[in-house]
XYZ file of N, CA and C in Angstrom:
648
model
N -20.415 132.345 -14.972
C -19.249 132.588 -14.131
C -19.715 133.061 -12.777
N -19.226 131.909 -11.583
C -19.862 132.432 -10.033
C -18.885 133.539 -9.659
N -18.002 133.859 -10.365
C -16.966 134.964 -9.787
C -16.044 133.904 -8.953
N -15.985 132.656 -8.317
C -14.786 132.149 -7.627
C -14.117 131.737 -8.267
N -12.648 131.572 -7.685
C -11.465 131.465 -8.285
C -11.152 129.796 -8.413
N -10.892 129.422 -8.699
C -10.487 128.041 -8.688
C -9.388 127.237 -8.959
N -8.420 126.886 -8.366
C -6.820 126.678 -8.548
C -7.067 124.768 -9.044
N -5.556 124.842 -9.899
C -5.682 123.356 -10.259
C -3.695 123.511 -9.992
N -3.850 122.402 -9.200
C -2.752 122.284 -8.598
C -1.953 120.942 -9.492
N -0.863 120.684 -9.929
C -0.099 119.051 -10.571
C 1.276 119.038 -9.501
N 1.248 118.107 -8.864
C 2.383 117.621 -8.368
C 3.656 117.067 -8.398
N 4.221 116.889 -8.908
C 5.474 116.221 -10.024
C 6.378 115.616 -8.183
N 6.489 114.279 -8.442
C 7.144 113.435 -7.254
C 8.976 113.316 -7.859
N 9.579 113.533 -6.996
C 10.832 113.416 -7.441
C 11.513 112.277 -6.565
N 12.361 111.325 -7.165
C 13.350 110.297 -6.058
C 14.796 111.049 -6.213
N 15.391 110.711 -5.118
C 16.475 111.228 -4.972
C 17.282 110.278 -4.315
N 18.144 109.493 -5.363
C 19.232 108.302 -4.411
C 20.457 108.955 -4.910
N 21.415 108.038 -3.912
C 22.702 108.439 -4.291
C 23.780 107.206 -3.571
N 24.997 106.905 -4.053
C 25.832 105.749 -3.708
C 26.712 106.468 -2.091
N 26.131 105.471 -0.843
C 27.277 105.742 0.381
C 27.321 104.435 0.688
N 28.992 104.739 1.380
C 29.713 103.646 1.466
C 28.785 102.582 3.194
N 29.033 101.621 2.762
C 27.923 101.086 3.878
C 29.021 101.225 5.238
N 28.476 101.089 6.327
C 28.918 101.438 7.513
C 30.276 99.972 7.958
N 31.297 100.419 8.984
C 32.240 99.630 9.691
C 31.787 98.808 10.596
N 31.489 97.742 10.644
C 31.876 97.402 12.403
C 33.060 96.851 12.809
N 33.956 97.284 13.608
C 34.798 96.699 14.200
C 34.426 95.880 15.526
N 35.556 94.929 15.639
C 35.614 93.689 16.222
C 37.006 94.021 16.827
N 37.140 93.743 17.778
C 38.137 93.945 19.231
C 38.508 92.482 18.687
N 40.123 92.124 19.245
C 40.996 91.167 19.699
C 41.084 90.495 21.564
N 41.845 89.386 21.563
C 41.707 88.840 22.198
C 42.378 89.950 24.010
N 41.540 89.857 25.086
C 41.998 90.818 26.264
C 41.873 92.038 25.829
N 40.845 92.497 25.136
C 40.731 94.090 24.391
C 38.973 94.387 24.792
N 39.119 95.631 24.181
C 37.765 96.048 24.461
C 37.552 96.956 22.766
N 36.342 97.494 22.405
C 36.255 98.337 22.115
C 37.118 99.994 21.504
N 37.141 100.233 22.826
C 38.164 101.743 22.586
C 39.982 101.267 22.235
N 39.502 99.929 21.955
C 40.663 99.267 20.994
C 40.961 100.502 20.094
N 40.279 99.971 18.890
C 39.923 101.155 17.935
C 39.889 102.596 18.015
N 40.214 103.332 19.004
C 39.965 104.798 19.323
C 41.075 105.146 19.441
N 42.223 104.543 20.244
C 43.534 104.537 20.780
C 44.335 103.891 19.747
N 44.370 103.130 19.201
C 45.404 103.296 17.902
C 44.986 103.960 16.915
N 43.821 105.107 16.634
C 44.007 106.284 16.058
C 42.515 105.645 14.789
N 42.107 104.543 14.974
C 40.847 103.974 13.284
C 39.780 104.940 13.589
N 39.484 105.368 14.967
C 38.195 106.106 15.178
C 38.349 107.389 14.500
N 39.576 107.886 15.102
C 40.050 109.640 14.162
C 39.720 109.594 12.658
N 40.886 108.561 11.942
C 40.915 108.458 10.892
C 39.216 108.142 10.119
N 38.630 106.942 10.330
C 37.471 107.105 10.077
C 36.355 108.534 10.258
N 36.348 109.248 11.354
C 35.511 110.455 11.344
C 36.275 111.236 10.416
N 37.696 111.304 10.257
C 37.655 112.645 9.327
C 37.347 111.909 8.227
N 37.452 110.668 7.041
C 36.607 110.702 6.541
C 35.149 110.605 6.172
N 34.568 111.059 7.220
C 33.076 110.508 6.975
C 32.890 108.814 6.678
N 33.302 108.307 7.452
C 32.870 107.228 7.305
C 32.216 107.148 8.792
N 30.773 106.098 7.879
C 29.748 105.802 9.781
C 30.776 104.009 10.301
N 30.562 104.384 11.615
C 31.580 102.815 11.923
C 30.781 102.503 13.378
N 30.908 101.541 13.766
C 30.594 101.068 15.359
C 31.674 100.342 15.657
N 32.367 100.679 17.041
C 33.115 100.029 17.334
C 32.796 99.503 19.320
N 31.268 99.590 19.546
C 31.080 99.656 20.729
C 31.159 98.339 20.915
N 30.858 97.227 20.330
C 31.293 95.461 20.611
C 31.905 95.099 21.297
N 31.625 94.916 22.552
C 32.407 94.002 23.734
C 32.612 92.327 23.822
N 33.316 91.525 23.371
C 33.663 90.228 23.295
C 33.614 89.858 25.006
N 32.535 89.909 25.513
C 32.620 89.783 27.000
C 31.243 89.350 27.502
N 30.946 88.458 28.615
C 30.082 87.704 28.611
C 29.933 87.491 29.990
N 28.318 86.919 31.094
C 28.829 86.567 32.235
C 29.299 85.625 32.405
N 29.049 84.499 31.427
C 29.425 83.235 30.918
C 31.255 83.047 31.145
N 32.012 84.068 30.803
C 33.394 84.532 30.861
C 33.999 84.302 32.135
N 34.767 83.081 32.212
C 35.313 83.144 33.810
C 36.332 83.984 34.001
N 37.152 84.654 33.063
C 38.069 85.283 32.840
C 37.537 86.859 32.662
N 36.266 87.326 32.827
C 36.024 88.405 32.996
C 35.776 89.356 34.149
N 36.214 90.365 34.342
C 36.376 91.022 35.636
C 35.868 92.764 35.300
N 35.182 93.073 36.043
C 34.385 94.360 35.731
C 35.071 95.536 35.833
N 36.419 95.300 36.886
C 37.042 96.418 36.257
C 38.196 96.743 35.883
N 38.349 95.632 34.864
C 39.763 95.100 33.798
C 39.201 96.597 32.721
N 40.632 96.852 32.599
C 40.384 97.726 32.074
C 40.569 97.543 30.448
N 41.683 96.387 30.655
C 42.225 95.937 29.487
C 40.996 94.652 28.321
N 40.017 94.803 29.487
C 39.315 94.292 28.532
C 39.357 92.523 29.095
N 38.676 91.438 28.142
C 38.329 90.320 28.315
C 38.842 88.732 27.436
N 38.899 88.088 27.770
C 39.231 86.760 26.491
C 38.399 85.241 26.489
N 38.040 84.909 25.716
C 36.950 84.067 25.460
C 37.318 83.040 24.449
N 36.784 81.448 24.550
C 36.912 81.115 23.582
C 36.023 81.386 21.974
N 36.579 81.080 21.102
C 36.198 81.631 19.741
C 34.442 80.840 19.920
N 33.591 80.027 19.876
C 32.806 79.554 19.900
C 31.836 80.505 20.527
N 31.968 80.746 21.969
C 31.186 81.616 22.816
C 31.158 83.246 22.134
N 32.735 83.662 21.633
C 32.160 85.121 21.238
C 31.625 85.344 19.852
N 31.813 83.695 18.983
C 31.384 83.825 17.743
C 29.733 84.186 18.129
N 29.194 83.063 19.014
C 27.761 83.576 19.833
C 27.538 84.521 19.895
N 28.273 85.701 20.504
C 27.602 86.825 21.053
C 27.499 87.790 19.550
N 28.572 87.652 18.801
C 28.873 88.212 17.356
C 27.406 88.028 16.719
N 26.784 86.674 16.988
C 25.668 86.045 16.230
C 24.167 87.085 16.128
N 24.130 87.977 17.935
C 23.045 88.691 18.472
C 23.494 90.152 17.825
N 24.647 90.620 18.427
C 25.304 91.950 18.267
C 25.366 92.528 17.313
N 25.971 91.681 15.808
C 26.274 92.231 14.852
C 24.860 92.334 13.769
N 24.163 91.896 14.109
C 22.729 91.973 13.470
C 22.108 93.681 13.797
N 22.516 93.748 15.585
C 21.654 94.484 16.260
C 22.762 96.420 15.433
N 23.699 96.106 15.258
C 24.319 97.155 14.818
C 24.435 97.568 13.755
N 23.955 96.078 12.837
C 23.227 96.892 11.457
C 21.585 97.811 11.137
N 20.774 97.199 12.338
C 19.841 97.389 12.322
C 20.029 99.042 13.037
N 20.387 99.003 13.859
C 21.018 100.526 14.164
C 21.247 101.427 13.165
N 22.325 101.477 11.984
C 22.347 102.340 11.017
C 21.396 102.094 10.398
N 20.176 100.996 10.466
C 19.284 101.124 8.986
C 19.868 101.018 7.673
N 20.974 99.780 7.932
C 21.702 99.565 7.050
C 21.326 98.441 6.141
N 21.499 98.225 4.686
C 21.336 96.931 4.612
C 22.723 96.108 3.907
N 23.620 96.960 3.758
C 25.017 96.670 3.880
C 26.256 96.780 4.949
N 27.072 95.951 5.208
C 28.229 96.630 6.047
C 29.495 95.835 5.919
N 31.028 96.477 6.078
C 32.170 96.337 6.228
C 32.222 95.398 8.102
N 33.576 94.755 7.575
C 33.818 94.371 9.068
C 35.192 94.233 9.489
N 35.956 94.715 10.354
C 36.876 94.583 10.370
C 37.062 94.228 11.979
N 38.384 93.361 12.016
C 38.413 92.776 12.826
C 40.099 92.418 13.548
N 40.529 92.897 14.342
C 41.595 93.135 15.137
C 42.446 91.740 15.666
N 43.202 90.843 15.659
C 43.660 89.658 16.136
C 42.859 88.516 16.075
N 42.761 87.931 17.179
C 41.876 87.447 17.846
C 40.454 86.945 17.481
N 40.381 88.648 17.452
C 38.625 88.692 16.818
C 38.519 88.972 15.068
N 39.248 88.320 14.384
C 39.056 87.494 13.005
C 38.480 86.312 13.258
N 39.350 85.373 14.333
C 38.825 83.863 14.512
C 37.416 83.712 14.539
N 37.180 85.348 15.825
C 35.727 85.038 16.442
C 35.143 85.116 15.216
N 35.387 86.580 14.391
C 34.589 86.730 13.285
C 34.235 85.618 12.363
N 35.456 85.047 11.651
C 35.006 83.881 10.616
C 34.494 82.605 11.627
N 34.277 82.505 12.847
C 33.387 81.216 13.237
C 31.995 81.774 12.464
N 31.958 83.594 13.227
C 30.368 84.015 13.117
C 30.057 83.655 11.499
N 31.025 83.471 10.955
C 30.259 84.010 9.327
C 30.170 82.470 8.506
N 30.584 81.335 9.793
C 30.662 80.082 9.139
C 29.416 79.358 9.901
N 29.192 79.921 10.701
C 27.790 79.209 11.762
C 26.909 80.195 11.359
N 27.328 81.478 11.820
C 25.496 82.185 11.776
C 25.203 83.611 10.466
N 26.061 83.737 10.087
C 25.568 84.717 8.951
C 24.550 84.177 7.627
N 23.796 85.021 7.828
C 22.650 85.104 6.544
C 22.581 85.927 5.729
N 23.050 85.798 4.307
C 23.139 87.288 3.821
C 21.331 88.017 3.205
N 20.534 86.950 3.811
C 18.859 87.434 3.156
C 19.073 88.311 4.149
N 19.576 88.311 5.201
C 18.888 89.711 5.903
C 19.758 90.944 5.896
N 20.884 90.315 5.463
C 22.030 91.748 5.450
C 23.071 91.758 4.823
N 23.645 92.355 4.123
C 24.706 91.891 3.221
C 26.105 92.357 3.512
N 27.300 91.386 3.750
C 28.640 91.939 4.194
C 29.262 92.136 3.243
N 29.761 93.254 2.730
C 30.152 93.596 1.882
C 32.014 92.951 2.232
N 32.636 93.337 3.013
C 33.813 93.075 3.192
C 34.172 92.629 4.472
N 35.599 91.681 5.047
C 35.678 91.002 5.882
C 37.287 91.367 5.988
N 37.964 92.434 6.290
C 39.274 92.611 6.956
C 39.749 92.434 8.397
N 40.684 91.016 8.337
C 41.374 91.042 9.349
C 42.340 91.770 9.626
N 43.300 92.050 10.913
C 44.449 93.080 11.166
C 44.872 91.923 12.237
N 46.134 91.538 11.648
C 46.729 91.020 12.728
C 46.899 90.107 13.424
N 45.492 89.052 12.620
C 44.611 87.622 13.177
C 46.133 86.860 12.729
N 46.396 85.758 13.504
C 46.969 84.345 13.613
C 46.125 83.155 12.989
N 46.277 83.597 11.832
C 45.094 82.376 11.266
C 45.586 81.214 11.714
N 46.912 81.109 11.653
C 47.330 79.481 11.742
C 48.104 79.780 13.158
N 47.364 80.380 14.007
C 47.900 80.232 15.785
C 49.205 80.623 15.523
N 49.992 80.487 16.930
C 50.331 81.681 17.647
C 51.434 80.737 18.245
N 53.076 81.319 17.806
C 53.654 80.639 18.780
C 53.857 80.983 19.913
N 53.619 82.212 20.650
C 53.475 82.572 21.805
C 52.281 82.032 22.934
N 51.513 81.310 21.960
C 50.046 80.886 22.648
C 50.563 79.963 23.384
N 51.429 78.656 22.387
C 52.019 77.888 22.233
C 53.004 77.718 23.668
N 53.780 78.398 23.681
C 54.587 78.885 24.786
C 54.237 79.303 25.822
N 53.308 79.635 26.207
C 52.129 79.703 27.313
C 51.728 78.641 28.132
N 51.327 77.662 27.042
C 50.380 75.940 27.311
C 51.324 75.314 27.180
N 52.648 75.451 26.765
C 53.628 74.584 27.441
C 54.633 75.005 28.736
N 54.270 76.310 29.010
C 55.298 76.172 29.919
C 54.641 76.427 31.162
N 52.831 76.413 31.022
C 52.038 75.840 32.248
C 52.034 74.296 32.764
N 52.296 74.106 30.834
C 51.857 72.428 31.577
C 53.044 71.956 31.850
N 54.541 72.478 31.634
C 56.019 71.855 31.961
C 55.904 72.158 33.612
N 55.415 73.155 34.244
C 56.079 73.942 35.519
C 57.245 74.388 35.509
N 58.079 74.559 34.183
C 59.224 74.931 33.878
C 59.428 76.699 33.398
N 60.036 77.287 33.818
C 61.189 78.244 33.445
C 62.041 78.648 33.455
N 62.711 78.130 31.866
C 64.026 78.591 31.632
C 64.502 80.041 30.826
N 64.953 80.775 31.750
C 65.258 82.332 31.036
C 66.587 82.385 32.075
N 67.046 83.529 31.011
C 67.930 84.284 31.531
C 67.348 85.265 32.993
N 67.991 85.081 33.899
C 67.236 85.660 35.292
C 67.894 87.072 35.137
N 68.833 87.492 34.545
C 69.220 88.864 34.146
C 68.212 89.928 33.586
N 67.498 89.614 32.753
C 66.556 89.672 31.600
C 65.272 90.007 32.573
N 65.472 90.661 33.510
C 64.196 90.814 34.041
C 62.678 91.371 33.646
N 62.863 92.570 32.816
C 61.496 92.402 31.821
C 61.633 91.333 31.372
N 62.326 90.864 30.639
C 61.467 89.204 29.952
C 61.049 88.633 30.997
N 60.936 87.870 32.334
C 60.625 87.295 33.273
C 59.232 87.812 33.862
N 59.500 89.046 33.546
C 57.996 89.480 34.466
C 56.994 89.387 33.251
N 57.100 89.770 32.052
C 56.186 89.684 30.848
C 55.880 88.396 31.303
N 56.849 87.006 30.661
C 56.379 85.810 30.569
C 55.261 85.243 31.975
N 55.855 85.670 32.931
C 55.408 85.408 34.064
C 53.513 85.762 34.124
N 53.922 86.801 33.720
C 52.134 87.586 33.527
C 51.548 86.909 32.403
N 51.965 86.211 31.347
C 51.140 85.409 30.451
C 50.619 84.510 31.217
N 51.607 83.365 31.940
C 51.397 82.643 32.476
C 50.389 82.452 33.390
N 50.274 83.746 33.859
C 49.042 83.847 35.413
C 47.757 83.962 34.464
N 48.036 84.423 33.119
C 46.619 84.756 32.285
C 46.625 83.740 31.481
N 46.863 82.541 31.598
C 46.196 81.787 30.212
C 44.896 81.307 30.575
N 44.323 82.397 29.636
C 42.830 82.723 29.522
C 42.456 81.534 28.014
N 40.699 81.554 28.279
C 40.120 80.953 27.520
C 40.095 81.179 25.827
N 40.806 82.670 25.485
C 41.325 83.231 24.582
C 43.013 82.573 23.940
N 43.889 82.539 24.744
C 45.150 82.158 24.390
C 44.864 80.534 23.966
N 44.426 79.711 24.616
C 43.959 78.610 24.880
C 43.623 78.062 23.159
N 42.712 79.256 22.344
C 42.596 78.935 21.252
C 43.024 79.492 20.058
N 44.287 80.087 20.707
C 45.080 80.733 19.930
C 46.064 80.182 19.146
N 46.839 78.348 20.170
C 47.676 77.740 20.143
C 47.389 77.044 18.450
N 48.727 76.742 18.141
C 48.634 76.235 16.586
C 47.975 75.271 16.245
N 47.910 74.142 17.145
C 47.280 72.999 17.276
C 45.768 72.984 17.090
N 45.409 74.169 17.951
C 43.977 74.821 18.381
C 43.500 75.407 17.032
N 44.429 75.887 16.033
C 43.756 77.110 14.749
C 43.922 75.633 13.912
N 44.925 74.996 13.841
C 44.724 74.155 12.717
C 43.249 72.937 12.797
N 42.552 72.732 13.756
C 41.314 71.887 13.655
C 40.612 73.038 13.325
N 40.473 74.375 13.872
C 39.451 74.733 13.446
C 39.680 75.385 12.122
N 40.913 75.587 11.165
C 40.556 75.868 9.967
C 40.087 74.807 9.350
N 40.460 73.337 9.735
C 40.208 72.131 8.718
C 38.402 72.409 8.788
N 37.668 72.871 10.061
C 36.372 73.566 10.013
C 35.703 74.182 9.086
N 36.528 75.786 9.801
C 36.102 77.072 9.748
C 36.172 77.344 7.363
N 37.331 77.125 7.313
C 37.461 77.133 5.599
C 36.666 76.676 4.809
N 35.844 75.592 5.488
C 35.288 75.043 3.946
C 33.560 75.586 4.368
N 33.546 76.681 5.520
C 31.893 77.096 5.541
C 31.907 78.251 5.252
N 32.814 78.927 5.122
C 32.793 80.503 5.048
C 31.847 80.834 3.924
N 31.252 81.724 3.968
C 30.015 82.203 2.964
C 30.649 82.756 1.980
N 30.394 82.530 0.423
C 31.156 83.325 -0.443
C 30.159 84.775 -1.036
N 30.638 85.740 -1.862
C 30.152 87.162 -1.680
C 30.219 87.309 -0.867
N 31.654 87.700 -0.129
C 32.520 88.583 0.629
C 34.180 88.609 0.299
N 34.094 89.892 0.341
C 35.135 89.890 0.069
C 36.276 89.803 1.030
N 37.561 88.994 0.935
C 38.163 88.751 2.300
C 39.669 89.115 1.892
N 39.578 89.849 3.267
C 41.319 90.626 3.326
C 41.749 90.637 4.575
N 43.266 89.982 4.354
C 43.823 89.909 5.157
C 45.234 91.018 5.832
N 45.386 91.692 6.831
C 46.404 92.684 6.760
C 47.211 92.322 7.867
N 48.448 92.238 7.731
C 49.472 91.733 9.250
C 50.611 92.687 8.692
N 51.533 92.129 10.292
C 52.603 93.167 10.262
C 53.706 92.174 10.325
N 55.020 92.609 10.061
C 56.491 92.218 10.293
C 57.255 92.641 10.966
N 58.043 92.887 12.269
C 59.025 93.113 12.566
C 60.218 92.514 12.882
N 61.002 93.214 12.627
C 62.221 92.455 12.203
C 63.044 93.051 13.710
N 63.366 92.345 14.603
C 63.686 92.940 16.110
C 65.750 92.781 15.557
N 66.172 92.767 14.210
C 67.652 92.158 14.157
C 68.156 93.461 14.614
């Protein structure tokens, strides 16, 4: 015995997992931005429950002739070009949480963009979408779109001249038929579902949510 002490140390390795819900991205509608989502109240509601979400996605491009830097209201595009930008973005915001799952939800408009993205460019080897909620999308177009592209291409308006909010609304569509409304029209959703339907990727789950009002 040298008299030194001599320690014997065992290490025991522990794993520690546990089930969280994979992260949001939201998707803005057509002439919207972002803080879409903040202002009708999804951002609140999501933080108080702990849920992680991104809603920084701008559907806006320089490519965008209809974009202006300091619209406040945001931008409109056809579905093709922002399904594009969806193609770079939504990769780059999973990779952000270090996610390898995520939710998507998607506001008007930007359903269309969404299901182009998930019929042209989604891969689920690199990431997996767990869910696909629209709010509000016109799957089968828009009769207001409709009413837009005809009453540019008539040079006609017939209203009640009393009715002056109605006149100035319609009037302001009119000055905006943007590259967005354009593919909003019914004519416009019905080629691209005869498309868009038969590529959609299956393992996802798809939900649709709209509203009714009844103005009687």
């Amino acid at each position: 015995n040298s008299g030194q002490l001599v320690w014997a140390v065992e290490v025991d390795w522990a794993e520690l997992s546990f089930a969280a819900i994979p992260p949001i991205v939201l998707i803005h509608g057509n002439g919207s931005k972002g803080d879409f989502w903040k202002s009708r109240g999804f951002v609140g509601e999501l933080e108080s429950q702990g849920i992680p979400y991104d809603n920084t996605i701008t559907l806006s491009t320089q490519e965008n002739p209809d974009d202006s830097a300091g619209d406040e209201k945001g931008t409109s595009n056809f579905i093709d070009t922002n399904s594009t930008l969806l193609k770079s973005e939504i990769p780059k915001r999973v990779k952000q949480f270090g996610a390898k799952a995520i939710h998507i939800a998607a506001h008007s408009k930007g359903g269309l963009d969404t299901r182009d993205y998930l019929a042209k460019y989604y891969n689920s080897d690199d990431f997996k979408i767990v869910s696909f909620t629209t709010i509000s999308t016109p799957h089968y177009g828009s009769a207001g779109a409709d009413l837009i592209r005809d009453m540019e291409n008539s040079n006609l308006l017939i209203i009640d001249i009393a009715d002056l909010a109605s006149l100035e609304n319609i009037l302001a569509m009119i000055l905006h038929n943007t590259n967005g409304n354009k593919d909003l029209t019914t004519s416009s959703c019905e080629g691209f579902n005869q498309f868009n339907s038969s590529f959609l990727p299956s393992g996802i789950i798809y939900q649709s949510i709209s509203a009714n009002a009844d103005a009687s």
